[in-house]
């Protein structure tokens, strides 16, 4: 039987984003993305503070984390500059944490609308599940083309006829990159989540608003404006 103490909760942060310079510490609605993510986890009544780590390497990030008296995992230069071709470089903490924990929950700090409720719901769902890994997804009802530019007809055929109305399109599921849960033992072997066959990893659905992700400058500006508007409301 799984329990919360089996899970280490980790936020990775670095400064060298090539598309949005220093996005983790830039002013975002009178705070910053890193502090928003930290405060979110600290507000949880489910996640023990001792199970929560922020993995950072640059001093500017370390100084922010130290304000909250929480666990710091010191990332190496290699990790801070990894593009994840080998997931063990990006998530190098897997070796240390595997000595104490069975599972990891990695949370994306670049999604400011991801709520603590949905984070706790995912943890609770995973604990009750028989599956060993889980990934957040969002539901999509749309048309898709294959890499050869041929239309993928699988999700909107009715009685062998194509129906060009998204009301009738079958749902497909897109990774939202909000959270991942997996076995630390597998991660140490370079296995990212599982086989990607049915229920390995198990899909956990998140509303699209919560998955708004900041990867580009226009997304930073848009999300900040929307975030401010929600504060006013």
Short mmCIF file of C-alpha atoms in Angstrom, two decimals:
data_model
loop_
_atom_site.label_atom_id
_atom_site.label_comp_id
_atom_site.label_asym_id
_atom_site.label_seq_id
_atom_site.Cartn_x
_atom_site.Cartn_y
_atom_site.Cartn_z
CA UNK A 1 0.00 0.00 0.00
CA UNK A 2 1.41 3.39 -1.01
CA UNK A 3 1.45 6.36 1.33
CA UNK A 4 2.49 9.99 1.14
CA UNK A 5 5.78 9.32 2.90
CA UNK A 6 6.83 7.12 -0.04
CA UNK A 7 6.81 10.17 -2.33
CA UNK A 8 9.39 12.93 -2.66
CA UNK A 9 7.95 16.11 -4.19
CA UNK A 10 10.42 18.04 -6.35
CA UNK A 11 10.50 21.33 -8.24
CA UNK A 12 13.38 21.81 -10.69
CA UNK A 13 14.40 25.37 -11.52
CA UNK A 14 17.19 26.98 -13.51
CA UNK A 15 17.98 30.38 -15.01
CA UNK A 16 19.21 29.55 -18.50
CA UNK A 17 15.93 29.41 -20.39
CA UNK A 18 16.81 30.24 -24.00
CA UNK A 19 13.27 31.43 -24.86
CA UNK A 20 12.31 33.42 -21.74
CA UNK A 21 15.40 34.81 -20.05
CA UNK A 22 15.51 34.13 -16.28
CA UNK A 23 11.76 33.48 -16.28
CA UNK A 24 11.83 31.81 -12.85
CA UNK A 25 12.91 35.01 -11.06
CA UNK A 26 11.46 37.75 -13.29
CA UNK A 27 8.70 39.88 -11.81
CA UNK A 28 5.41 38.10 -12.33
CA UNK A 29 2.44 39.91 -10.80
CA UNK A 30 4.63 41.34 -8.01
CA UNK A 31 6.19 37.96 -7.25
CA UNK A 32 7.95 35.35 -9.43
CA UNK A 33 7.22 31.87 -10.76
CA UNK A 34 9.58 30.11 -8.35
CA UNK A 35 8.06 31.67 -5.24
CA UNK A 36 4.54 31.03 -6.51
CA UNK A 37 5.37 27.35 -6.90
CA UNK A 38 7.06 27.12 -3.49
CA UNK A 39 4.19 28.82 -1.65
CA UNK A 40 1.71 26.57 -3.42
CA UNK A 41 3.37 23.40 -2.10
CA UNK A 42 3.86 24.85 1.37
CA UNK A 43 0.12 25.56 1.55
CA UNK A 44 -0.64 21.85 1.22
CA UNK A 45 -2.14 19.97 4.14
CA UNK A 46 -1.21 16.67 2.49
CA UNK A 47 2.45 17.05 1.49
CA UNK A 48 4.88 16.87 4.44
CA UNK A 49 7.38 19.73 4.33
CA UNK A 50 10.23 17.26 4.88
CA UNK A 51 9.27 15.51 1.61
CA UNK A 52 9.49 18.71 -0.44
CA UNK A 53 12.70 19.69 -2.27
CA UNK A 54 13.59 22.49 -4.67
CA UNK A 55 16.41 21.48 -7.02
CA UNK A 56 18.48 24.53 -7.99
CA UNK A 57 22.08 25.31 -8.85
CA UNK A 58 22.43 29.06 -9.48
CA UNK A 59 22.94 31.38 -6.50
CA UNK A 60 20.03 33.69 -7.39
CA UNK A 61 17.67 30.74 -7.12
CA UNK A 62 19.30 29.36 -3.99
CA UNK A 63 18.85 32.74 -2.27
CA UNK A 64 15.11 32.68 -3.00
CA UNK A 65 14.65 29.11 -1.76
CA UNK A 66 16.56 29.81 1.46
CA UNK A 67 13.93 32.39 2.46
CA UNK A 68 11.47 29.54 2.98
CA UNK A 69 13.56 27.20 5.13
CA UNK A 70 12.93 24.21 2.89
CA UNK A 71 15.05 21.41 1.47
CA UNK A 72 17.45 22.32 -1.32
CA UNK A 73 18.97 19.83 -3.73
CA UNK A 74 22.09 21.40 -5.24
CA UNK A 75 22.06 20.84 -8.98
CA UNK A 76 25.30 20.52 -10.92
CA UNK A 77 26.22 22.65 -13.92
CA UNK A 78 25.54 19.61 -16.13
CA UNK A 79 22.01 19.25 -14.79
CA UNK A 80 21.22 22.97 -15.11
CA UNK A 81 22.21 22.84 -18.77
CA UNK A 82 20.73 19.46 -19.67
CA UNK A 83 18.06 19.24 -22.37
CA UNK A 84 16.89 15.87 -21.04
CA UNK A 85 18.25 13.52 -23.72
CA UNK A 86 19.13 11.34 -20.74
CA UNK A 87 16.51 12.08 -18.12
CA UNK A 88 18.99 11.18 -15.38
CA UNK A 89 21.06 14.26 -16.23
CA UNK A 90 18.09 16.60 -15.89
CA UNK A 91 16.71 14.85 -12.78
CA UNK A 92 20.02 13.87 -11.24
CA UNK A 93 18.48 13.83 -7.76
CA UNK A 94 17.02 10.41 -8.56
CA UNK A 95 20.09 8.63 -7.17
CA UNK A 96 20.05 10.41 -3.80
CA UNK A 97 16.29 10.29 -3.32
CA UNK A 98 16.03 6.60 -4.23
CA UNK A 99 17.83 5.79 -0.97
CA UNK A 100 14.95 7.24 1.06
CA UNK A 101 11.84 7.34 -1.14
CA UNK A 102 10.11 4.97 -3.56
CA UNK A 103 8.36 7.47 -5.85
CA UNK A 104 8.96 10.99 -7.13
CA UNK A 105 6.42 13.69 -7.97
CA UNK A 106 7.95 16.28 -10.29
CA UNK A 107 5.98 19.53 -10.56
CA UNK A 108 6.38 22.09 -13.34
CA UNK A 109 6.89 25.56 -11.77
CA UNK A 110 6.16 27.31 -15.09
CA UNK A 111 2.40 26.74 -14.85
CA UNK A 112 1.19 29.45 -12.45
CA UNK A 113 -2.47 28.37 -12.58
CA UNK A 114 -1.82 24.80 -11.47
CA UNK A 115 -3.68 24.61 -8.16
CA UNK A 116 -2.68 22.87 -4.96
CA UNK A 117 -6.04 21.11 -5.10
CA UNK A 118 -5.22 19.38 -8.39
CA UNK A 119 -1.73 18.53 -7.09
CA UNK A 120 -3.23 16.90 -3.99
CA UNK A 121 -5.90 15.17 -6.08
CA UNK A 122 -3.23 13.61 -8.28
CA UNK A 123 -1.28 12.39 -5.25
CA UNK A 124 -4.40 10.92 -3.67
CA UNK A 125 -5.42 9.23 -6.93
CA UNK A 126 -1.95 7.78 -7.36
CA UNK A 127 -1.81 6.44 -3.80
CA UNK A 128 -5.10 4.61 -4.36
CA UNK A 129 -4.03 3.35 -7.81
CA UNK A 130 -2.37 0.02 -8.53
CA UNK A 131 -0.24 1.64 -11.23
CA UNK A 132 3.37 2.67 -10.67
CA UNK A 133 3.45 5.89 -12.70
CA UNK A 134 1.18 8.77 -13.66
CA UNK A 135 1.27 11.72 -16.08
CA UNK A 136 -0.97 14.77 -16.34
CA UNK A 137 -2.92 15.19 -19.57
CA UNK A 138 -5.58 17.43 -21.04
CA UNK A 139 -8.46 16.37 -23.26
CA UNK A 140 -8.42 17.53 -26.88
CA UNK A 141 -11.25 17.36 -29.42
CA UNK A 142 -9.75 18.33 -32.77
CA UNK A 143 -8.32 17.09 -36.07
CA UNK A 144 -4.77 15.75 -36.36
CA UNK A 145 -2.39 15.03 -39.22
CA UNK A 146 0.37 12.42 -39.24
CA UNK A 147 4.04 13.23 -39.84
CA UNK A 148 3.55 12.47 -43.55
CA UNK A 149 0.76 15.12 -43.58
CA UNK A 150 -1.96 12.52 -44.06
CA UNK A 151 -5.10 13.10 -42.04
CA UNK A 152 -5.46 10.93 -38.95
CA UNK A 153 -9.06 9.80 -39.28
CA UNK A 154 -9.25 7.60 -36.21
CA UNK A 155 -11.02 10.04 -33.92
CA UNK A 156 -13.72 11.57 -36.10
CA UNK A 157 -15.16 8.84 -38.29
CA UNK A 158 -18.84 8.00 -37.82
CA UNK A 159 -20.19 5.07 -39.86
CA UNK A 160 -17.08 5.31 -42.07
CA UNK A 161 -17.83 8.96 -42.90
CA UNK A 162 -15.65 11.88 -41.86
CA UNK A 163 -17.54 14.34 -39.68
CA UNK A 164 -15.94 17.79 -39.64
CA UNK A 165 -17.54 19.07 -36.47
CA UNK A 166 -15.51 18.96 -33.28
CA UNK A 167 -18.69 18.27 -31.30
CA UNK A 168 -18.55 14.73 -32.65
CA UNK A 169 -14.80 14.20 -32.49
CA UNK A 170 -13.64 11.53 -30.07
CA UNK A 171 -11.37 12.85 -27.32
CA UNK A 172 -7.65 12.39 -27.56
CA UNK A 173 -5.25 13.13 -24.74
CA UNK A 174 -2.25 15.44 -24.81
CA UNK A 175 0.47 15.57 -22.17
CA UNK A 176 0.13 18.80 -20.18
CA UNK A 177 3.64 18.55 -18.65
CA UNK A 178 2.26 19.73 -15.32
CA UNK A 179 3.27 16.78 -13.14
CA UNK A 180 4.84 13.36 -13.39
CA UNK A 181 4.90 10.56 -10.82
CA UNK A 182 7.14 7.54 -11.22
CA UNK A 183 9.38 5.01 -9.55
CA UNK A 184 12.76 6.37 -8.49
CA UNK A 185 14.22 2.92 -9.10
CA UNK A 186 13.14 3.11 -12.75
CA UNK A 187 14.35 6.70 -13.11
CA UNK A 188 17.80 5.67 -11.90
CA UNK A 189 17.85 3.18 -14.79
CA UNK A 190 16.95 5.89 -17.29
CA UNK A 191 13.33 4.73 -17.58
CA UNK A 192 11.08 7.79 -17.88
CA UNK A 193 7.74 6.89 -16.26
CA UNK A 194 7.18 3.48 -17.86
CA UNK A 195 6.41 1.59 -21.06
CA UNK A 196 3.87 4.14 -22.36
CA UNK A 197 1.46 1.31 -22.98
CA UNK A 198 -2.04 1.40 -21.48
CA UNK A 199 -1.97 2.69 -17.86
CA UNK A 200 1.84 2.82 -17.76
CA UNK A 201 1.86 5.69 -17.03
CA UNK A 202 -1.72 6.17 -15.92
CA UNK A 203 -3.35 9.32 -17.30
CA UNK A 204 -4.50 12.02 -14.90
CA UNK A 205 -6.72 14.70 -16.44
CA UNK A 206 -6.26 18.42 -15.71
CA UNK A 207 -8.46 21.30 -16.87
CA UNK A 208 -6.82 23.25 -19.68
CA UNK A 209 -6.71 26.55 -17.77
CA UNK A 210 -4.51 25.01 -15.08
CA UNK A 211 -2.04 23.76 -17.70
CA UNK A 212 -1.21 27.19 -19.18
CA UNK A 213 2.56 26.91 -19.56
CA UNK A 214 5.16 29.66 -19.98
CA UNK A 215 7.68 28.72 -22.65
CA UNK A 216 7.77 31.92 -24.71
CA UNK A 217 7.81 35.65 -24.02
CA UNK A 218 4.24 36.15 -25.28
CA UNK A 219 3.07 33.40 -22.92
CA UNK A 220 4.78 35.10 -19.99
CA UNK A 221 3.00 38.38 -20.76
CA UNK A 222 -0.35 36.71 -21.42
CA UNK A 223 -0.24 34.57 -18.26
CA UNK A 224 0.82 37.51 -16.10
CA UNK A 225 -2.04 39.66 -17.39
CA UNK A 226 -4.54 36.85 -16.85
CA UNK A 227 -3.14 36.11 -13.40
CA UNK A 228 -3.53 39.77 -12.41
CA UNK A 229 -7.10 39.82 -13.71
CA UNK A 230 -7.98 36.82 -11.53
CA UNK A 231 -6.52 38.58 -8.49
CA UNK A 232 -8.81 41.55 -9.14
CA UNK A 233 -11.85 39.31 -9.56
#
